[in-house]
N, CA, C and O atoms as CSV, one atom per row, in Angstrom:
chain,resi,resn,atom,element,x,y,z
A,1,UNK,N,N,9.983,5.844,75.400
A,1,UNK,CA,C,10.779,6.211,76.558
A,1,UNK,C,C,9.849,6.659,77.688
A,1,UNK,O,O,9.079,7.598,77.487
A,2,UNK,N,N,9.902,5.756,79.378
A,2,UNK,CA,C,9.481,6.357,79.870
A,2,UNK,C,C,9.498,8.085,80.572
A,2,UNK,O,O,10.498,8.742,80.285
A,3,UNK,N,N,8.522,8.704,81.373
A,3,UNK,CA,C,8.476,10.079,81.394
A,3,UNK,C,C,9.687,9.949,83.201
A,3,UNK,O,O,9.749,9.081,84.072
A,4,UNK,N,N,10.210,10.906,83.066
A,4,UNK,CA,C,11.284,10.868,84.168
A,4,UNK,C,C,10.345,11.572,85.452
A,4,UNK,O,O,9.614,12.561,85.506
A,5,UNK,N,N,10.773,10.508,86.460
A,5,UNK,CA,C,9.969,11.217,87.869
A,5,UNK,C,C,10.480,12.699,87.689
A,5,UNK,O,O,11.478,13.021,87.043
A,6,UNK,N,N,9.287,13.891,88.641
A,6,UNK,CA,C,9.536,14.884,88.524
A,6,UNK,C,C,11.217,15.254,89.334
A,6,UNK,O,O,12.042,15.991,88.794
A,7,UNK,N,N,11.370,14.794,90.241
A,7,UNK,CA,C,13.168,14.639,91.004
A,7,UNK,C,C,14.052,14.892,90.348
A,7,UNK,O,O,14.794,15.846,90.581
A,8,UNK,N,N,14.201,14.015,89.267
A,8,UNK,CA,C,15.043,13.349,88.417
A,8,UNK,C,C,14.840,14.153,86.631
A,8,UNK,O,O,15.761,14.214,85.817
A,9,UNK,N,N,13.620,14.605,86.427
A,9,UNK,CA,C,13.427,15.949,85.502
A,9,UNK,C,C,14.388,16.796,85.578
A,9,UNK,O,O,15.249,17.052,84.736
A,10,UNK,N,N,14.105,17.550,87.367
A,10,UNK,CA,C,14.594,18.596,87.329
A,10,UNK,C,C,15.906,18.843,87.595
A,10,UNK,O,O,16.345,19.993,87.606
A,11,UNK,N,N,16.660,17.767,87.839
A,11,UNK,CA,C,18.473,17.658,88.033
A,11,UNK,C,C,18.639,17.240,86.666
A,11,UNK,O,O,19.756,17.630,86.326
A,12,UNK,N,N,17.969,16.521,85.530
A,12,UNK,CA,C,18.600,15.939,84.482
A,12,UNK,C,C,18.249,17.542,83.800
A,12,UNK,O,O,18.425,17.600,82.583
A,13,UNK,N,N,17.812,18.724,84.425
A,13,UNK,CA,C,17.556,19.757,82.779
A,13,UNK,C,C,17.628,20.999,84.132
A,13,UNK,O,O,16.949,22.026,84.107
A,14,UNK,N,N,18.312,20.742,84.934
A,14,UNK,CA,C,18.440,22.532,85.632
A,14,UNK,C,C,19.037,23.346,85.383
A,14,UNK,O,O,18.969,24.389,86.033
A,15,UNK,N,N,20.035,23.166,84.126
A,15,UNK,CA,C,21.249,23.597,83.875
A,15,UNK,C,C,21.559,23.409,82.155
A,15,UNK,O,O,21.617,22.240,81.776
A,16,UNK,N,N,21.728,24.330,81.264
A,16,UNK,CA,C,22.080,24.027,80.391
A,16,UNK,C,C,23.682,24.683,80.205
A,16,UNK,O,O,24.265,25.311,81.089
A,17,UNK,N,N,24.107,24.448,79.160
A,17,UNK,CA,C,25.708,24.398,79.187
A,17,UNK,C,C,25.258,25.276,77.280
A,17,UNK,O,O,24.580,24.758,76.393
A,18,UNK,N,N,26.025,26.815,77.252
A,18,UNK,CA,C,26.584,27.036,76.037
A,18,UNK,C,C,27.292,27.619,75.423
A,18,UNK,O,O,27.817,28.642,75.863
A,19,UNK,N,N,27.473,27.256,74.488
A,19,UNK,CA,C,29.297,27.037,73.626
A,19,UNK,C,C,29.409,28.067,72.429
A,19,UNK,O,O,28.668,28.026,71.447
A,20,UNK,N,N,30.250,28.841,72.587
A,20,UNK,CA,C,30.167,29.589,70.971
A,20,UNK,C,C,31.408,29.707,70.659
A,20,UNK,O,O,32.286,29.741,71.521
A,21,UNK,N,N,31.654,29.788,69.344
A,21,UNK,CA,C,33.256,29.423,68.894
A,21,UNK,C,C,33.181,30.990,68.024
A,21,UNK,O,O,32.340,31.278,67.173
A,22,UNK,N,N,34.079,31.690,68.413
A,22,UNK,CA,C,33.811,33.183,67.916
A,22,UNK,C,C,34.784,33.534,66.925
A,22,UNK,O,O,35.932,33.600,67.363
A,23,UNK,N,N,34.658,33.731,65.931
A,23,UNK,CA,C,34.905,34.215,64.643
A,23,UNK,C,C,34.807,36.146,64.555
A,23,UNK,O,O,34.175,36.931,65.261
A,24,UNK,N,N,35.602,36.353,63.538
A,24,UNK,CA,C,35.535,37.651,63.415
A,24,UNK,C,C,34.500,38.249,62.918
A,24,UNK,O,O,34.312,39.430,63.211
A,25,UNK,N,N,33.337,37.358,61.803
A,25,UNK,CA,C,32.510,37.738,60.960
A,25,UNK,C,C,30.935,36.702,61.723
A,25,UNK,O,O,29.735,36.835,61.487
A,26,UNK,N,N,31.728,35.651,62.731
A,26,UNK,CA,C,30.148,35.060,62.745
A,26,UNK,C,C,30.886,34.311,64.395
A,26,UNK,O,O,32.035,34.094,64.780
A,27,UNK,N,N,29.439,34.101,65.023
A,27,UNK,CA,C,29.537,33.341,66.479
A,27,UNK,C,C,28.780,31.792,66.253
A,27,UNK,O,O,27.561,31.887,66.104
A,28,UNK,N,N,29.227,30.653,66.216
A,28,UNK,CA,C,28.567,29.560,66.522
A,28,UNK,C,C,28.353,29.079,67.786
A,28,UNK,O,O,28.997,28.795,68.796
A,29,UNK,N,N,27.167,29.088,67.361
A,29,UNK,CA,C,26.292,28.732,69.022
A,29,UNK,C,C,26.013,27.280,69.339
A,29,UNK,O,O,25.715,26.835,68.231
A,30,UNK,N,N,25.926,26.163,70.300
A,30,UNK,CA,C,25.164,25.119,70.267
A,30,UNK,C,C,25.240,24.947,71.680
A,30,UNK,O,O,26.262,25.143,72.338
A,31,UNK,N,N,23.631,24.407,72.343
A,31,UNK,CA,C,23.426,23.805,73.430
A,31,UNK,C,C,23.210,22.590,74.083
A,31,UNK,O,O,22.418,21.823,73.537
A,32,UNK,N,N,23.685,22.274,75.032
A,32,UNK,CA,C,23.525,21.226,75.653
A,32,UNK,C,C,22.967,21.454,76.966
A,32,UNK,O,O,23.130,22.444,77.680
A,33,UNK,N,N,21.989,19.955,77.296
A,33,UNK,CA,C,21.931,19.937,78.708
A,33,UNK,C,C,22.992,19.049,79.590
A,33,UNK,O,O,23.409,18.008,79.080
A,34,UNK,N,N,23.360,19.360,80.664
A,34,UNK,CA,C,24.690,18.581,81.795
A,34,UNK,C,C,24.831,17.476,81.368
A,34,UNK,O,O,25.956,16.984,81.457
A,35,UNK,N,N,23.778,16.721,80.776
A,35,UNK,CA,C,24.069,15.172,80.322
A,35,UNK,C,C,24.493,14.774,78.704
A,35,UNK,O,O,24.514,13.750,78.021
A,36,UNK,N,N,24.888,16.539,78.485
A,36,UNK,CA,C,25.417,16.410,76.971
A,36,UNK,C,C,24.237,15.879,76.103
A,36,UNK,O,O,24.572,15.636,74.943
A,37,UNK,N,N,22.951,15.648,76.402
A,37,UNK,CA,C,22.191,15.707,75.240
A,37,UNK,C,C,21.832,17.096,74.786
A,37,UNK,O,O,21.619,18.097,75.470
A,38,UNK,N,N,21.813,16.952,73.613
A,38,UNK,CA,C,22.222,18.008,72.439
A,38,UNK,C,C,20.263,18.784,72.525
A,38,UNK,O,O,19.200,18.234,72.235
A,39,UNK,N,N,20.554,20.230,73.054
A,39,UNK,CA,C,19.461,21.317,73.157
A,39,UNK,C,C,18.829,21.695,71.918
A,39,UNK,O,O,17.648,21.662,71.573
A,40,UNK,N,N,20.500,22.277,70.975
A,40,UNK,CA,C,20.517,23.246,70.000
A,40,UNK,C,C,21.551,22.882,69.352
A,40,UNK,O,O,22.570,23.506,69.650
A,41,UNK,N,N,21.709,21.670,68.150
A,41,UNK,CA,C,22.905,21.330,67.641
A,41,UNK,C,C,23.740,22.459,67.245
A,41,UNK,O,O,24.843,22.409,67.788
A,42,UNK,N,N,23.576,23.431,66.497
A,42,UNK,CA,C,23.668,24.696,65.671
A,42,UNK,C,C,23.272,25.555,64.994
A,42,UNK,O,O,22.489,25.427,64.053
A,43,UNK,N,N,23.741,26.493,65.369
A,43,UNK,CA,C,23.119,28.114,65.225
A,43,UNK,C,C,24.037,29.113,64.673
A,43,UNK,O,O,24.740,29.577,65.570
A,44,UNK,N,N,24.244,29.531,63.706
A,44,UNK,CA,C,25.090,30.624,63.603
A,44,UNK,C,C,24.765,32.126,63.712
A,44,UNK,O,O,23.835,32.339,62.934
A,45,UNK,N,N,25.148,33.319,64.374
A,45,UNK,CA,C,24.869,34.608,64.102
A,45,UNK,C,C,25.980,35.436,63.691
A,45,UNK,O,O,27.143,35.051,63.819
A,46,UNK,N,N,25.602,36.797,63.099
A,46,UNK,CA,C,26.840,37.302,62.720
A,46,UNK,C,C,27.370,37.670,64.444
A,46,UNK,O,O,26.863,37.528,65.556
A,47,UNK,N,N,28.819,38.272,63.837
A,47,UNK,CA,C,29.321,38.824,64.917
A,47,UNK,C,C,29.491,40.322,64.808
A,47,UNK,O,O,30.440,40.975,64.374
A,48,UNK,N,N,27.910,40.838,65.496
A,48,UNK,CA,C,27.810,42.364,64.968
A,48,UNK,C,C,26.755,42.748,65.786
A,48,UNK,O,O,25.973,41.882,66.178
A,49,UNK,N,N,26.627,43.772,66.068
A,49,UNK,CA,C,25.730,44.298,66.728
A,49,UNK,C,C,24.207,43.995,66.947
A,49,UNK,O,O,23.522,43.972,67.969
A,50,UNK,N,N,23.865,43.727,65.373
A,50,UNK,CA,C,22.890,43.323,65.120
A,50,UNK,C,C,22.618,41.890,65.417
A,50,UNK,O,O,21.449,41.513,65.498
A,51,UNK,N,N,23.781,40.921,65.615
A,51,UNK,CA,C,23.027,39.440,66.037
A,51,UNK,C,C,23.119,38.919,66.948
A,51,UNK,O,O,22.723,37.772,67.153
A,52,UNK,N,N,23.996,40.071,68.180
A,52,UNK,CA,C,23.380,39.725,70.044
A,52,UNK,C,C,22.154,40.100,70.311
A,52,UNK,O,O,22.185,39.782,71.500
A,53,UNK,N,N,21.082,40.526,70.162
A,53,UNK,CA,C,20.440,40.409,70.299
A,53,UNK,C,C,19.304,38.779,69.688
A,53,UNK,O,O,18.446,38.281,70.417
A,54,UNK,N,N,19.613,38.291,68.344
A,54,UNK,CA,C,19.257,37.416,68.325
A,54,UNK,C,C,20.024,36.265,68.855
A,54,UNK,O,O,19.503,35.239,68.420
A,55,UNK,N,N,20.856,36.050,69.472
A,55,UNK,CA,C,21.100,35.354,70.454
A,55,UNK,C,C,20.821,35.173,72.085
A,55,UNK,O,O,20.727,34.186,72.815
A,56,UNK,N,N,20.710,36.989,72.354
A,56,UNK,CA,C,19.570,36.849,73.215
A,56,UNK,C,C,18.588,36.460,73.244
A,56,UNK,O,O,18.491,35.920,74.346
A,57,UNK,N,N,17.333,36.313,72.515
A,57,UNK,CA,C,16.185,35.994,71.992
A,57,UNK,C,C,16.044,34.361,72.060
A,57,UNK,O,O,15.216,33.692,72.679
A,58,UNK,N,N,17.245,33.896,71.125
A,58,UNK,CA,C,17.541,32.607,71.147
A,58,UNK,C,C,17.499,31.892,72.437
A,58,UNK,O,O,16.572,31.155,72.771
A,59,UNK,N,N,18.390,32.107,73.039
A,59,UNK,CA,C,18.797,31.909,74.340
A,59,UNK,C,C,17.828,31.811,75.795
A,59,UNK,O,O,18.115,31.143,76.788
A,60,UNK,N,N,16.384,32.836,75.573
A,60,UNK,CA,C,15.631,33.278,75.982
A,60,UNK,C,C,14.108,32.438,75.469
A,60,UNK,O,O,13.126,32.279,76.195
A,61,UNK,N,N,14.212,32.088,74.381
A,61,UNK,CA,C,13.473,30.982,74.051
A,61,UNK,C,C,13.903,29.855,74.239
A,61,UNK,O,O,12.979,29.044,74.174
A,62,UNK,N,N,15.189,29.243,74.513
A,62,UNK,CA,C,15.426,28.175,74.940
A,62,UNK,C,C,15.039,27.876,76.446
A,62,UNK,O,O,14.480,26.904,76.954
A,63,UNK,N,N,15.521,29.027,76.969
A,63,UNK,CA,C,15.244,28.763,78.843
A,63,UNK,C,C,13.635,28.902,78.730
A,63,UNK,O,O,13.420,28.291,79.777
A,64,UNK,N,N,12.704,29.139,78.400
A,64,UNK,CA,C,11.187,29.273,77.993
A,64,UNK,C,C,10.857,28.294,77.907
A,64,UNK,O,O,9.821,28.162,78.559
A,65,UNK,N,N,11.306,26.953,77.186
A,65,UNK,CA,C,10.983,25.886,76.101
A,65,UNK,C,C,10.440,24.887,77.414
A,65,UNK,O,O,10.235,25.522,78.448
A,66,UNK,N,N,10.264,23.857,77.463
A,66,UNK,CA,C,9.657,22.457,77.766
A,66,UNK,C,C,9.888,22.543,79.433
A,66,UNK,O,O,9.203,22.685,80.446
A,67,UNK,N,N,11.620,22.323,78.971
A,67,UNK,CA,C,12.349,22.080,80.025
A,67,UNK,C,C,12.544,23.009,81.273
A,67,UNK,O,O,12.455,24.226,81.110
A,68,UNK,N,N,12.802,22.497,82.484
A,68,UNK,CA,C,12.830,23.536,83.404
A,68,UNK,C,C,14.161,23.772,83.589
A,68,UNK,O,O,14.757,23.194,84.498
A,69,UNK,N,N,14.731,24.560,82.840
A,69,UNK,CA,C,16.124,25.016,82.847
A,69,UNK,C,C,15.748,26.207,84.247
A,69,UNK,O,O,14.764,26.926,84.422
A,70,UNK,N,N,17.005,26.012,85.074
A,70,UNK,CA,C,17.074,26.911,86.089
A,70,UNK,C,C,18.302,27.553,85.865
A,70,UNK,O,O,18.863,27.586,86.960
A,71,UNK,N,N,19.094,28.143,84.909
A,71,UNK,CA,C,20.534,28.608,84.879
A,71,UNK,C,C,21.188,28.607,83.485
A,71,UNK,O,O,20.538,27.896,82.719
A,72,UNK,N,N,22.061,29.067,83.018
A,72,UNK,CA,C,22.947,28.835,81.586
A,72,UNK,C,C,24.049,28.931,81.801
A,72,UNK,O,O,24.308,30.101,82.080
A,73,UNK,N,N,25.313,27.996,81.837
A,73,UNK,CA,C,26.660,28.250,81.531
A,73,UNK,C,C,26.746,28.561,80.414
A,73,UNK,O,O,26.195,27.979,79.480
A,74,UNK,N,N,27.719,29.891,80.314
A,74,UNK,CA,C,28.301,30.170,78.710
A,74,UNK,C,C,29.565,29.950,79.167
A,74,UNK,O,O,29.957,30.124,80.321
A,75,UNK,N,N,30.450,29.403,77.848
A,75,UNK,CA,C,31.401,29.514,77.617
A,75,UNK,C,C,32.045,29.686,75.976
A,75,UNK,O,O,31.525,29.079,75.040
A,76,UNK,N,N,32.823,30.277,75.858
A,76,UNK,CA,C,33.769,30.700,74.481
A,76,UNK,C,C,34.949,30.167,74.025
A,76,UNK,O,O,35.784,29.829,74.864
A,77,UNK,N,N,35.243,29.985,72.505
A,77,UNK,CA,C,36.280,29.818,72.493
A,77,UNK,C,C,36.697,30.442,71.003
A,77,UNK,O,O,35.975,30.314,70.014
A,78,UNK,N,N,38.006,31.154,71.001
A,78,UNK,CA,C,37.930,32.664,69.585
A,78,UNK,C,C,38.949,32.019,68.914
A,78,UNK,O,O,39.709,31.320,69.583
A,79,UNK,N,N,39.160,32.143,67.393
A,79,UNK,CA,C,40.263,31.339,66.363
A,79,UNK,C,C,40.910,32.804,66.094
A,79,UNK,O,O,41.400,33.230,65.048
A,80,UNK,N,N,40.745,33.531,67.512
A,80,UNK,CA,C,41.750,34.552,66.868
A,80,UNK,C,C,41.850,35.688,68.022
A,80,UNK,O,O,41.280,35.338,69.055
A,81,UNK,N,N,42.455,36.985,68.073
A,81,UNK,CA,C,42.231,37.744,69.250
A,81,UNK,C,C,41.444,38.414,69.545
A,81,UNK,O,O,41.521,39.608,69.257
A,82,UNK,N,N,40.350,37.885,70.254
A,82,UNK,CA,C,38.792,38.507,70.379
A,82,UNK,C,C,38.677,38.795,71.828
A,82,UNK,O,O,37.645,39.185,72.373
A,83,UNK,N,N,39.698,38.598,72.354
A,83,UNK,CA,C,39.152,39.099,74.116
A,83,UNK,C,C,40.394,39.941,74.605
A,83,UNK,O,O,40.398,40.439,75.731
């Protein structure tokens, strides 16, 4: 595969998009970049005090990584009454 002009890099990865499906006992995480290629197929953490922070971390090593991510959409969705 050729390497993408730098232009065209930085609109295809300025932005990643992520998803967590929230559970009472655990959060599934997975990322994408705008063009829906897959960042971070899946990740699970508990849902506890102790594993926002490794989702921070996570999250924080992803925007770090290769790509020049400039931003993160989060979005949620709960199988139960979590908000």
């Amino acid at each position: 595969m050729a390497a993408l002009p730098d232009k065209e890099r930085i609109m295809k990865s300025s932005r990643i998009q992520v998803g967590f499906d929230i559970s009472k006992k655990k959060l599934d995480m997975c990322i994408l970049e705008r063009d829906g290629e897959v960042v971070l197929r899946h990740r699970s953490f508990p849902n506890s005090l102790e594993g926002y922070p490794a989702i921070k971390q996570s999250l924080l090593t992803t925007l770090a990584g290769e790509a020049d991510y400039q931003g993160v959409d989060i979005g949620g969705e709960s199988t139960g009454y979590y908000w």
